[in-house]
Coordinates of C-alpha atoms (C1' of nucleotides) in Angstrom, one line a residue:
Chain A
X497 CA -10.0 2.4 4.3
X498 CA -11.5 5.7 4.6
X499 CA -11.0 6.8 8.5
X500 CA -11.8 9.6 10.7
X501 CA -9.6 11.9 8.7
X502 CA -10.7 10.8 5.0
X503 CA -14.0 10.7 6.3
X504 CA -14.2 14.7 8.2
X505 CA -12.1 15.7 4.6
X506 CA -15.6 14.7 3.3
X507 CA -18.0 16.1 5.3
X508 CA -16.3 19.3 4.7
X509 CA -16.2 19.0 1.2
X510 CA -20.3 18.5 1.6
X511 CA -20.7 21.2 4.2
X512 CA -19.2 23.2 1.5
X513 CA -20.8 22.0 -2.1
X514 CA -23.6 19.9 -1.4
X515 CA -25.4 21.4 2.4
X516 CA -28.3 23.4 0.8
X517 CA -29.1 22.3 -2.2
X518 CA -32.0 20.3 -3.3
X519 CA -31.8 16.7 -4.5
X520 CA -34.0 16.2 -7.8
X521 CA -33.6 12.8 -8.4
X522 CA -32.2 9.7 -7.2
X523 CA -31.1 6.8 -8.9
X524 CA -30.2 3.4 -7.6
X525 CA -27.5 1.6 -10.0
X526 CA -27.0 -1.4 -7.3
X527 CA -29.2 -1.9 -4.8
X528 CA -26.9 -3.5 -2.3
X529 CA -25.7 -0.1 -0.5
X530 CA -29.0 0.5 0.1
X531 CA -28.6 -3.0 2.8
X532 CA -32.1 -3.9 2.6
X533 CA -34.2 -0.7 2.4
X534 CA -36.7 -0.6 -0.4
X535 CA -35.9 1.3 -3.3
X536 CA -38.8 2.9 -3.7
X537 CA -38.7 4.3 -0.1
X538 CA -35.2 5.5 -0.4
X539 CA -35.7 7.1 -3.6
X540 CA -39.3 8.8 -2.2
X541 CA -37.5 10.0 1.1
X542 CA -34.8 11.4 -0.7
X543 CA -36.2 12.9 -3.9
X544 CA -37.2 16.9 -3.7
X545 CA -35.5 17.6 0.0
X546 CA -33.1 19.5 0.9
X547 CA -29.7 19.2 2.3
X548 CA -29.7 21.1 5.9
X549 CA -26.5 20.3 7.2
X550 CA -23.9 17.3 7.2
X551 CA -22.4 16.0 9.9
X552 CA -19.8 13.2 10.7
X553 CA -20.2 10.3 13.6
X554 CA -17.2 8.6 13.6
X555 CA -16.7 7.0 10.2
X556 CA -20.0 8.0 9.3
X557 CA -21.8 10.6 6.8
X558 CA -25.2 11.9 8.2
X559 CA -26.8 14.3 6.5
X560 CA -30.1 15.4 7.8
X561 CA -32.8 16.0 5.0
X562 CA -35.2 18.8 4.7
X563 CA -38.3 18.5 2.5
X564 CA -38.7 21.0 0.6
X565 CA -42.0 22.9 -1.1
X566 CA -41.4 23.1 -4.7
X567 CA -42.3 26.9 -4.6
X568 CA -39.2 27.3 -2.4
X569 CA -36.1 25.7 -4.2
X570 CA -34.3 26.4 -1.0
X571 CA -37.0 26.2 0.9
X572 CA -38.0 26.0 4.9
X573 CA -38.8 22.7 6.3
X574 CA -42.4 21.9 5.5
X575 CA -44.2 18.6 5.4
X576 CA -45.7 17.9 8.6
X577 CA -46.9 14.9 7.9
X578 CA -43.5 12.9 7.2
X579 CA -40.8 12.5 10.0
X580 CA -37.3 14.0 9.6
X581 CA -35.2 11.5 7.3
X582 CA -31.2 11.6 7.5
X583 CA -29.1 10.4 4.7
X584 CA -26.6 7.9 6.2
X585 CA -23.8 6.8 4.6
X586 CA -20.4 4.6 5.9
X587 CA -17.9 3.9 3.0
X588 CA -17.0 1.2 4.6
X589 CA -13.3 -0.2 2.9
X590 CA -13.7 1.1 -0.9
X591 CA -16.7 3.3 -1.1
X592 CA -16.1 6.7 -2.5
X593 CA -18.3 10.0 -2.6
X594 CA -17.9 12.0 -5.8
X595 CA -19.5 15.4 -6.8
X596 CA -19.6 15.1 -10.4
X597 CA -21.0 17.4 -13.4
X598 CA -24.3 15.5 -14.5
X599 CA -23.6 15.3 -17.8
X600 CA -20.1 13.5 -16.9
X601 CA -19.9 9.6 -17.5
X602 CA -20.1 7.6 -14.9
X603 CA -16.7 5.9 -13.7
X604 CA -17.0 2.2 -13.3
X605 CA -18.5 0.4 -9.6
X606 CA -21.2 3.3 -10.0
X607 CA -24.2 2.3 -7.5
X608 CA -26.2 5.4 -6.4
X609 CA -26.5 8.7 -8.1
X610 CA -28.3 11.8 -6.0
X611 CA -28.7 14.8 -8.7
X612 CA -28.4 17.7 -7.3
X613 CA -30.1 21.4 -8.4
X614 CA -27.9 23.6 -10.5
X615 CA -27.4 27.4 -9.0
X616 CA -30.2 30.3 -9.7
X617 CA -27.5 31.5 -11.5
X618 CA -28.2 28.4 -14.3
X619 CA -24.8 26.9 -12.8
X620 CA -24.5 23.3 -14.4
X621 CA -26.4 20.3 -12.6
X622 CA -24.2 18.2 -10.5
X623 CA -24.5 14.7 -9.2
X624 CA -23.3 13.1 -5.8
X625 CA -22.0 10.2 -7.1
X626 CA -21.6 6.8 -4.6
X627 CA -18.9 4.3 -6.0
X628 CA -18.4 1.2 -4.4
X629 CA -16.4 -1.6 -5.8
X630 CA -16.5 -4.2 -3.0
X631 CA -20.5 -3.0 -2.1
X632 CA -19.5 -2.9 1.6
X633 CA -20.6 0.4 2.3
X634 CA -23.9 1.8 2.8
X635 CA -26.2 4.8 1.8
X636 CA -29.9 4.9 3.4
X637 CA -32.4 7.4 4.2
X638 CA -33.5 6.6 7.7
X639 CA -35.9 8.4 10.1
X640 CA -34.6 9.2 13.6
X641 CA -36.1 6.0 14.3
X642 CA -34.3 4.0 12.4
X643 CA -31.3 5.6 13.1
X644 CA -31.1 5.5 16.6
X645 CA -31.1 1.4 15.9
X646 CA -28.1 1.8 13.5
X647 CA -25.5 -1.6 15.0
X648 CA -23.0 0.4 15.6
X649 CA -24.2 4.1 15.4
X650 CA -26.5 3.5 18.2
X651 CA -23.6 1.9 20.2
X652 CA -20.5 4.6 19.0
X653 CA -18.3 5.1 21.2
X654 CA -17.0 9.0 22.0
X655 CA -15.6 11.3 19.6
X656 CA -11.7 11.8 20.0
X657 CA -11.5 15.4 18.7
X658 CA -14.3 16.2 21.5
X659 CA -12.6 18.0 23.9
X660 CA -14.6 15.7 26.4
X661 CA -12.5 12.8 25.8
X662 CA -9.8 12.2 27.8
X663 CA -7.0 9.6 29.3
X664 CA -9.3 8.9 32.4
X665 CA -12.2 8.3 29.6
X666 CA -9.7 6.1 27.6
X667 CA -8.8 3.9 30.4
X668 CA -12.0 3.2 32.0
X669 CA -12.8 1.4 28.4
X670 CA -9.7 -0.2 28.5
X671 CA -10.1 -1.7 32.4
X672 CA -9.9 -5.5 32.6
X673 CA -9.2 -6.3 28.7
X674 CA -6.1 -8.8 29.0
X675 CA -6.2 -8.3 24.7
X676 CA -3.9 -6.4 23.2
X677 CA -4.6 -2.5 22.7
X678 CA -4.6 -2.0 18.7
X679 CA -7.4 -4.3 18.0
X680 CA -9.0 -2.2 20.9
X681 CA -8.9 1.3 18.7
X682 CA -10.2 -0.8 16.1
X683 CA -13.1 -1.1 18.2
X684 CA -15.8 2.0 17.3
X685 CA -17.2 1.4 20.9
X686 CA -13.7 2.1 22.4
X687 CA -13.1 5.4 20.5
X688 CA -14.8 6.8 17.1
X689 CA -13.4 6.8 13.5
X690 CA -10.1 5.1 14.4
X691 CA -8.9 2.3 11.9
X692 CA -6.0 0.4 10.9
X693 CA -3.6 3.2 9.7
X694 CA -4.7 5.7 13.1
X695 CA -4.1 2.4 15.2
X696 CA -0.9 2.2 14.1
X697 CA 0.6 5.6 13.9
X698 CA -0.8 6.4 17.2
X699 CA 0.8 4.0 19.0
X700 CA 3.7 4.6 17.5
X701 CA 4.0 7.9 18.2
X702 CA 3.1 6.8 22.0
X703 CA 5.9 4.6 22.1
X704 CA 3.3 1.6 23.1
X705 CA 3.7 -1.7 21.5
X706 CA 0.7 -2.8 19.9
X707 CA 0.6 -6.0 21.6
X708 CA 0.4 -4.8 25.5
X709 CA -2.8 -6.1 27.2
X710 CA -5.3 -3.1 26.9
X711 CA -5.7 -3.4 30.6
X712 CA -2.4 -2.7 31.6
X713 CA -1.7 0.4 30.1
X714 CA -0.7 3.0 32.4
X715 CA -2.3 6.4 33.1
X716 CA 1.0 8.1 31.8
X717 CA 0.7 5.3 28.6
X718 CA -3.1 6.5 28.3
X719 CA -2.5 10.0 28.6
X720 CA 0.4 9.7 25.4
X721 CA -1.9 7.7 23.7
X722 CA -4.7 10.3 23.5
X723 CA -2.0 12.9 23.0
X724 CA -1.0 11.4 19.8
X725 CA -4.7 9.6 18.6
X726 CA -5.7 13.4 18.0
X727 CA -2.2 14.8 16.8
X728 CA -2.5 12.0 14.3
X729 CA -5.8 12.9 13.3
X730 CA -5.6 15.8 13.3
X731 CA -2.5 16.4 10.9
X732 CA -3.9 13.7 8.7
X733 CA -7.5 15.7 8.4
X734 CA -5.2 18.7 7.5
X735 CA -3.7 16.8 5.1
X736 CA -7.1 16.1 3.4
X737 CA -6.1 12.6 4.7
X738 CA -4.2 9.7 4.0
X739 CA -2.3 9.4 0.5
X740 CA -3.7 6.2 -1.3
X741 CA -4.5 5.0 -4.1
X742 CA -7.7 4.0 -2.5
X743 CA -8.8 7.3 -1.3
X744 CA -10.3 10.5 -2.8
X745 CA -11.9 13.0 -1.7
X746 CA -15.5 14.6 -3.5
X747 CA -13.5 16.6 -5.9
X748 CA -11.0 13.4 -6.6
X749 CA -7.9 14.7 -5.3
X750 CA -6.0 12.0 -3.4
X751 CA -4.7 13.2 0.3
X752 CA -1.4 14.1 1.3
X753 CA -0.7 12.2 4.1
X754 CA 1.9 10.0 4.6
X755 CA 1.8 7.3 7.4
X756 CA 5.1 6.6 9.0
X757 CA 4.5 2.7 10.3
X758 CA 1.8 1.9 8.9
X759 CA 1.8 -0.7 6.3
X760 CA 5.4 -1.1 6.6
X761 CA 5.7 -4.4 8.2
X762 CA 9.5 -5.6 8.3
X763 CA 11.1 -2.2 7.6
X764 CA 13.3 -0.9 10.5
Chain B
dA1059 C1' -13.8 -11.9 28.3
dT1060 C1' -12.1 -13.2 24.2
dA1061 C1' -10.6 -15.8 20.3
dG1062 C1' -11.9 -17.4 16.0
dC1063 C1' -14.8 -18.0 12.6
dG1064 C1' -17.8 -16.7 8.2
dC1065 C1' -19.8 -13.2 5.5
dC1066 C1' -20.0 -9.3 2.4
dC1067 C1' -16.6 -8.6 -2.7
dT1068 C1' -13.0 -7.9 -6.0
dG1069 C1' -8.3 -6.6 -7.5
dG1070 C1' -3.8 -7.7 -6.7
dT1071 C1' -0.3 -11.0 -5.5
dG1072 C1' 2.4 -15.2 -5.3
dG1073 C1' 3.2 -19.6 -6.8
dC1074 C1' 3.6 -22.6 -10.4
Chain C
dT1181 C1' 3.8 -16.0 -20.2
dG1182 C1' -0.7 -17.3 -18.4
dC1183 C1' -3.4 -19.4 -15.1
dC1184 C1' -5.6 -19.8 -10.7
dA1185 C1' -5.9 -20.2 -5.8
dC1186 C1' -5.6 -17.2 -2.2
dC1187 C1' -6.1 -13.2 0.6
dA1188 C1' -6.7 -8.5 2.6
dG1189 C1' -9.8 -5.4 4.6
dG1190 C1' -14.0 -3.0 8.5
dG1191 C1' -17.6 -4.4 11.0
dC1192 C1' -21.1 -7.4 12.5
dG1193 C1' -22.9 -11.7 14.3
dC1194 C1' -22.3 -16.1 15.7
dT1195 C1' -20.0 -20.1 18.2
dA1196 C1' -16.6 -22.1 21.1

DNA sequence: ATAGCGCCCTGGTGGC
DNA sequence: TGCCACCAGGGCGCTA
């Protein structure tokens, strides 16, 4: 469920709470986000880094780790002798991302838990919680290696908030598909961070039937079609994205967004 | 090029 | 009222 919106609502929830701050433990309540790495290598590549930045690719979280000398709680980026690790996360349709006081009980479908250092002002220890009741979604620590061989982040198709997309970029994607165009957005190689609701509303609000052969959209069609894939997006972002009972962001609060076609199948 | 699977998993739904 | 079969949902990989 979570989209591009949902998704950016959580990087910048990060950017602001969690970029900086050391990770002092990691604990792995189900192994199954961590889709096949070791636990032992997840936990060692995590444990006593740093935070640096966090960043969003489409539906995913990356955020680049630091390691960090334990003279220097906030320290530089030391260590030589290991590569460069990123965290890497995709929710996927129920995972969640929760920055929780550590000495809060756990809600239920709990499956990782990063603790993170309290402020130098003795602020209270937190934890980045990852809930996941369907264990789709994913949470690794991957070197740039790694990464770059990520199905689907290796293969991610361009960011529609980058002011280098465009109807001409759109289209070429689109040339000689006789399918129809919404299971096309759907498509992360087509356009980044667009799912079911997006799909939907964006068409919409293009006035293109969701049906119509990809192919044969016009460059007028296109050029509506971008139009409203970033209006969309972009009013759903500032809405701290899409109201759900599926969806919260790191602090819990659900988004404000309403959808106008979307999962309204029948209604006028 | 594309359609149609199965897989991953669990809560909610619809039928009885 | 309770039971249970069924199904949605994103993304990947496979086959037809």
């Amino acid at each position: 469920m979570p989209e591009l919106p949902e998704v950016e609502t959580l990087r910048r929830g990060l950017e602001r709470s969690v970029r900086g701050r050391r990770i002092t433990e990691a604990r792995v309540v189900n192994e199954k986000s961590l889709k096949g790495q070791a636990e032992a290598e997840f936990r060692q590549r995590v444990v006593g880094t740093t935070v640096t930045s966090v960043d969003r690719r489409g539906k995913y979280l990356l955020m680049p780790l630091a390691a960090t000398t334990d003279t220097e709680p906030n320290g530089n980026p030391g260590a030589k002798d290991a590569p460069p690790v990123t965290l890497c996360i995709h929710l996927k349709m129920r995972g969640q991302l929760l920055l929780e006081r550590a000495s809060e009980e756990p809600g239920p479908y709990l499956c990782i838990r990063l603790g993170l250092a309290g402020g130098m002002d003795g602020a209270e220890a937190e934890e980045l919680r990852f809930y996941d009741m369907w264990t789709w979604g994913e949470m690794r620590a991957l070197t740039d290696d790694e990464l770059a061989k990520v199905p689907g982040l290796a293969e991610m198709g361009e960011e529609p908030l980058a002011s280098g997309w465009n109807a001409d970029r759109l289209l070429a994607k689109l040339k000689g598909k006789r399918g129809p165009i919404k299971p096309m957005l759907l498509d992360q190689k087509v356009v980044a961070g667009v799912g079911n609701i997006y799909a939907d509303e964006s068409l919409f609000r293009a006035g293109i039937d969701p049906r119509r052969p990809a192919g044969s959209l016009t460059a007028d069609e296109a050029e509506r079609l971008v139009r409203e894939i970033r209006a969309v997006l972009t009013e759903a972002t500032d809405g701290g994205g899409t109201l759900s009972d599926e969806y919260v962001d790191l602090d819990g609060a659900i988004g404000r967004y309403t959808p106008r076609v979307y999962d309204r199948g029948g209604e006028p």
